[in-house]
Amino acid sequence: MLLINWLVTSPRTWMDLVWLYLLLFLLTILHELGHALMAMLLGTTVTRIQIGIPVTGQIAVGTILFQLGMIPGGSVSYEYADDAPRWKVVAATLAGPLFPVLISVAMFLTTVPSVFIYGFVLTAMAGALADLWPWKQGSDGQKICMHLRCISRGRKTLDV
C-alpha cells in the first residue's frame, strides 16, 4: 500500500528513473544468475552470461564469457549433452524467474520495510509472472511448457 501511495502522490524526479533503471538491472542480474546457478548445480556447463543489451563489453572468467550492455535484458548459454534430461532444462529455466522472487522475499523478511524493498518485491513478482506466462513468445514459461509437453509424450531427453 505504501508503494501505491508513493506512486500516486510523489512528484516524479529524474532520480526516480535512475532508481527504476537500477532496480530493473538488479532484477535482470538475479534472473540470469538464477538460470546459471541452477544449471551449474545440476552439472551443466554454462558458457556465457549476458547482462544488458546490446553487448558493449565482455570478459572471460574461466570458461564463462560475461557480456555487459546498458539496457536491462539478458540471456544465459549452456552446453547441454545431447542426452540431457529435459527436467534439468525445466529446472534451470524455472530458476531464472524464481530466483529474484526468493531474494526479494528474503530481503523483505529480514530488513526494515521501505519503499525500495516493497518495490523490489512487487517488481520481482510481476517480472516472474510475466516471464512465466506460457503464451508469450520466447518466454521462460513457453520453454517450460514445451519441455513438459515433450516429457509427457515420452521424450525425456533432448536427443529425442
mmCIF file of C-alpha atoms in Angstrom:
data_model
loop_
_atom_site.group_PDB
_atom_site.id
_atom_site.type_symbol
_atom_site.label_atom_id
_atom_site.label_comp_id
_atom_site.label_asym_id
_atom_site.label_seq_id
_atom_site.Cartn_x
_atom_site.Cartn_y
_atom_site.Cartn_z
ATOM 1 C CA MET A 1 0.000 0.000 0.000
ATOM 2 C CA LEU A 2 2.895 2.313 0.791
ATOM 3 C CA LEU A 3 4.295 1.810 -2.711
ATOM 4 C CA ILE A 4 0.934 2.588 -4.342
ATOM 5 C CA ASN A 5 0.611 5.725 -2.211
ATOM 6 C CA TRP A 6 4.119 6.796 -3.228
ATOM 7 C CA LEU A 7 3.402 6.155 -6.916
ATOM 8 C CA VAL A 8 0.189 8.188 -6.808
ATOM 9 C CA THR A 9 1.275 11.132 -4.646
ATOM 10 C CA SER A 10 5.028 11.524 -5.104
ATOM 11 C CA PRO A 11 6.274 14.020 -7.677
ATOM 12 C CA ARG A 12 8.447 12.298 -10.273
ATOM 13 C CA THR A 13 12.090 13.274 -10.461
ATOM 14 C CA TRP A 14 14.945 12.103 -12.609
ATOM 15 C CA MET A 15 16.193 10.132 -9.589
ATOM 16 C CA ASP A 16 13.029 8.022 -9.694
ATOM 17 C CA LEU A 17 14.024 6.957 -13.193
ATOM 18 C CA VAL A 18 17.575 6.199 -12.039
ATOM 19 C CA TRP A 19 16.261 4.029 -9.197
ATOM 20 C CA LEU A 20 13.868 2.238 -11.557
ATOM 21 C CA TYR A 21 16.705 1.575 -14.014
ATOM 22 C CA LEU A 22 18.941 0.221 -11.230
ATOM 23 C CA LEU A 23 16.107 -1.937 -9.894
ATOM 24 C CA LEU A 24 15.416 -3.452 -13.315
ATOM 25 C CA PHE A 25 19.120 -4.041 -13.878
ATOM 26 C CA LEU A 26 19.446 -5.745 -10.467
ATOM 27 C CA LEU A 27 16.452 -7.961 -11.213
ATOM 28 C CA THR A 28 17.957 -8.862 -14.598
ATOM 29 C CA ILE A 29 21.227 -9.867 -12.922
ATOM 30 C CA LEU A 30 19.392 -12.024 -10.368
ATOM 31 C CA HIS A 31 17.208 -13.588 -13.080
ATOM 32 C CA GLU A 32 20.161 -14.612 -15.252
ATOM 33 C CA LEU A 33 22.140 -15.778 -12.210
ATOM 34 C CA GLY A 34 19.171 -17.971 -11.270
ATOM 35 C CA HIS A 35 19.371 -19.722 -14.642
ATOM 36 C CA ALA A 36 23.165 -20.069 -14.481
ATOM 37 C CA LEU A 37 23.418 -21.222 -10.854
ATOM 38 C CA MET A 38 20.736 -23.886 -11.262
ATOM 39 C CA ALA A 39 22.315 -25.174 -14.467
ATOM 40 C CA MET A 40 25.730 -25.381 -12.773
ATOM 41 C CA LEU A 41 24.185 -27.024 -9.703
ATOM 42 C CA LEU A 42 22.730 -29.702 -11.991
ATOM 43 C CA GLY A 43 26.082 -30.306 -13.684
ATOM 44 C CA THR A 44 25.508 -28.367 -16.900
ATOM 45 C CA THR A 45 28.323 -26.250 -18.314
ATOM 46 C CA VAL A 46 27.459 -22.546 -18.585
ATOM 47 C CA THR A 47 29.366 -20.900 -21.441
ATOM 48 C CA ARG A 48 28.004 -17.341 -21.480
ATOM 49 C CA ILE A 49 26.094 -14.951 -19.224
ATOM 50 C CA GLN A 50 24.834 -11.755 -20.835
ATOM 51 C CA ILE A 51 23.525 -8.940 -18.661
ATOM 52 C CA GLY A 52 22.157 -5.999 -20.620
ATOM 53 C CA ILE A 53 21.673 -5.378 -24.316
ATOM 54 C CA PRO A 54 23.270 -4.620 -26.715
ATOM 55 C CA VAL A 55 26.629 -6.087 -25.696
ATOM 56 C CA THR A 56 29.121 -3.255 -25.136
ATOM 57 C CA GLY A 57 31.840 -5.174 -23.309
ATOM 58 C CA GLN A 58 32.852 -8.652 -22.329
ATOM 59 C CA ILE A 59 35.304 -10.533 -20.158
ATOM 60 C CA ALA A 60 36.109 -14.221 -19.907
ATOM 61 C CA VAL A 61 36.358 -15.681 -16.414
ATOM 62 C CA GLY A 62 37.440 -19.292 -16.602
ATOM 63 C CA THR A 63 35.207 -20.971 -19.151
ATOM 64 C CA ILE A 64 32.371 -18.436 -18.837
ATOM 65 C CA LEU A 65 32.119 -15.374 -21.072
ATOM 66 C CA PHE A 66 30.439 -12.472 -19.249
ATOM 67 C CA GLN A 67 28.880 -9.870 -21.538
ATOM 68 C CA LEU A 68 27.548 -6.493 -20.416
ATOM 69 C CA GLY A 69 25.187 -3.991 -22.004
ATOM 70 C CA MET A 70 23.370 -0.856 -20.877
ATOM 71 C CA ILE A 71 19.688 -1.769 -21.328
ATOM 72 C CA PRO A 72 18.190 -4.320 -18.888
ATOM 73 C CA GLY A 73 17.802 -7.723 -20.525
ATOM 74 C CA GLY A 74 19.944 -10.797 -20.794
ATOM 75 C CA SER A 75 20.476 -14.446 -21.532
ATOM 76 C CA VAL A 76 22.489 -17.483 -20.482
ATOM 77 C CA SER A 77 24.025 -20.071 -22.825
ATOM 78 C CA TYR A 78 24.546 -23.682 -21.762
ATOM 79 C CA GLU A 79 26.240 -26.757 -23.184
ATOM 80 C CA TYR A 80 23.672 -29.488 -22.672
ATOM 81 C CA ALA A 81 24.664 -33.016 -23.614
ATOM 82 C CA ASP A 82 22.565 -34.466 -26.425
ATOM 83 C CA ASP A 83 21.046 -36.959 -23.992
ATOM 84 C CA ALA A 84 20.464 -34.427 -21.174
ATOM 85 C CA PRO A 85 17.225 -34.982 -19.263
ATOM 86 C CA ARG A 86 14.586 -32.379 -20.051
ATOM 87 C CA TRP A 87 13.787 -31.965 -16.346
ATOM 88 C CA LYS A 88 17.213 -30.314 -15.951
ATOM 89 C CA VAL A 89 16.323 -27.819 -18.661
ATOM 90 C CA VAL A 90 12.971 -27.158 -16.969
ATOM 91 C CA ALA A 91 14.668 -26.619 -13.578
ATOM 92 C CA ALA A 92 17.258 -24.193 -14.991
ATOM 93 C CA THR A 93 14.577 -22.318 -16.938
ATOM 94 C CA LEU A 94 12.283 -22.057 -13.911
ATOM 95 C CA ALA A 95 15.110 -20.872 -11.646
ATOM 96 C CA GLY A 96 15.538 -17.622 -13.612
ATOM 97 C CA PRO A 97 12.149 -16.077 -12.775
ATOM 98 C CA LEU A 98 12.017 -17.571 -9.261
ATOM 99 C CA PHE A 99 15.490 -16.538 -8.019
ATOM 100 C CA PRO A 100 14.721 -12.768 -7.867
ATOM 101 C CA VAL A 101 11.448 -13.551 -6.072
ATOM 102 C CA LEU A 102 13.250 -15.670 -3.460
ATOM 103 C CA ILE A 103 15.906 -12.991 -2.908
ATOM 104 C CA SER A 104 13.331 -10.188 -2.686
ATOM 105 C CA VAL A 105 11.144 -12.104 -0.209
ATOM 106 C CA ALA A 106 14.232 -12.876 1.897
ATOM 107 C CA MET A 107 15.110 -9.164 1.886
ATOM 108 C CA PHE A 108 11.527 -8.274 2.813
ATOM 109 C CA LEU A 109 11.560 -10.681 5.766
ATOM 110 C CA THR A 110 14.994 -9.690 7.082
ATOM 111 C CA THR A 111 15.204 -5.911 6.586
ATOM 112 C CA VAL A 112 13.365 -2.814 7.696
ATOM 113 C CA PRO A 113 10.435 -2.230 5.320
ATOM 114 C CA SER A 114 10.995 0.614 2.889
ATOM 115 C CA VAL A 115 9.612 1.839 -0.407
ATOM 116 C CA PHE A 116 12.603 0.258 -2.168
ATOM 117 C CA ILE A 117 12.001 -3.157 -0.568
ATOM 118 C CA TYR A 118 8.271 -3.056 -1.397
ATOM 119 C CA GLY A 119 9.077 -2.023 -4.954
ATOM 120 C CA PHE A 120 11.732 -4.709 -5.243
ATOM 121 C CA VAL A 121 9.359 -7.463 -4.078
ATOM 122 C CA LEU A 122 6.470 -6.315 -6.278
ATOM 123 C CA THR A 123 8.658 -5.831 -9.343
ATOM 124 C CA ALA A 124 10.304 -9.239 -8.860
ATOM 125 C CA MET A 125 6.913 -10.934 -8.570
ATOM 126 C CA ALA A 126 5.470 -9.078 -11.557
ATOM 127 C CA GLY A 127 8.552 -9.946 -13.600
ATOM 128 C CA ALA A 128 8.287 -13.616 -12.653
ATOM 129 C CA LEU A 129 4.602 -13.746 -13.595
ATOM 130 C CA ALA A 130 5.265 -12.017 -16.918
ATOM 131 C CA ASP A 131 8.172 -14.302 -17.749
ATOM 132 C CA LEU A 132 6.356 -17.485 -16.746
ATOM 133 C CA TRP A 133 3.368 -16.584 -18.939
ATOM 134 C CA PRO A 134 3.354 -19.520 -21.382
ATOM 135 C CA TRP A 135 1.644 -17.686 -24.257
ATOM 136 C CA LYS A 136 4.355 -15.026 -24.556
ATOM 137 C CA GLN A 137 6.663 -15.875 -27.473
ATOM 138 C CA GLY A 138 10.159 -16.800 -26.252
ATOM 139 C CA SER A 139 9.282 -16.560 -22.550
ATOM 140 C CA ASP A 140 10.626 -18.936 -19.941
ATOM 141 C CA GLY A 141 7.038 -20.098 -19.416
ATOM 142 C CA GLN A 142 6.719 -21.082 -23.064
ATOM 143 C CA LYS A 143 10.012 -23.018 -22.919
ATOM 144 C CA ILE A 144 8.938 -24.811 -19.745
ATOM 145 C CA CYS A 145 5.592 -25.805 -21.292
ATOM 146 C CA MET A 146 7.322 -27.091 -24.437
ATOM 147 C CA HIS A 147 9.683 -29.298 -22.427
ATOM 148 C CA LEU A 148 6.902 -30.534 -20.119
ATOM 149 C CA ARG A 149 4.819 -31.421 -23.188
ATOM 150 C CA CYS A 150 7.767 -33.391 -24.594
ATOM 151 C CA ILE A 151 8.263 -35.184 -21.264
ATOM 152 C CA SER A 152 4.555 -36.094 -21.132
ATOM 153 C CA ARG A 153 4.893 -37.640 -24.605
ATOM 154 C CA GLY A 154 7.807 -39.827 -23.540
ATOM 155 C CA ARG A 155 10.594 -37.637 -24.938
ATOM 156 C CA LYS A 156 12.518 -37.317 -21.681
ATOM 157 C CA THR A 157 15.902 -36.301 -23.135
ATOM 158 C CA LEU A 158 16.962 -33.629 -25.606
ATOM 159 C CA ASP A 159 18.054 -36.163 -28.236
ATOM 160 C CA VAL A 160 14.521 -37.424 -28.946
#
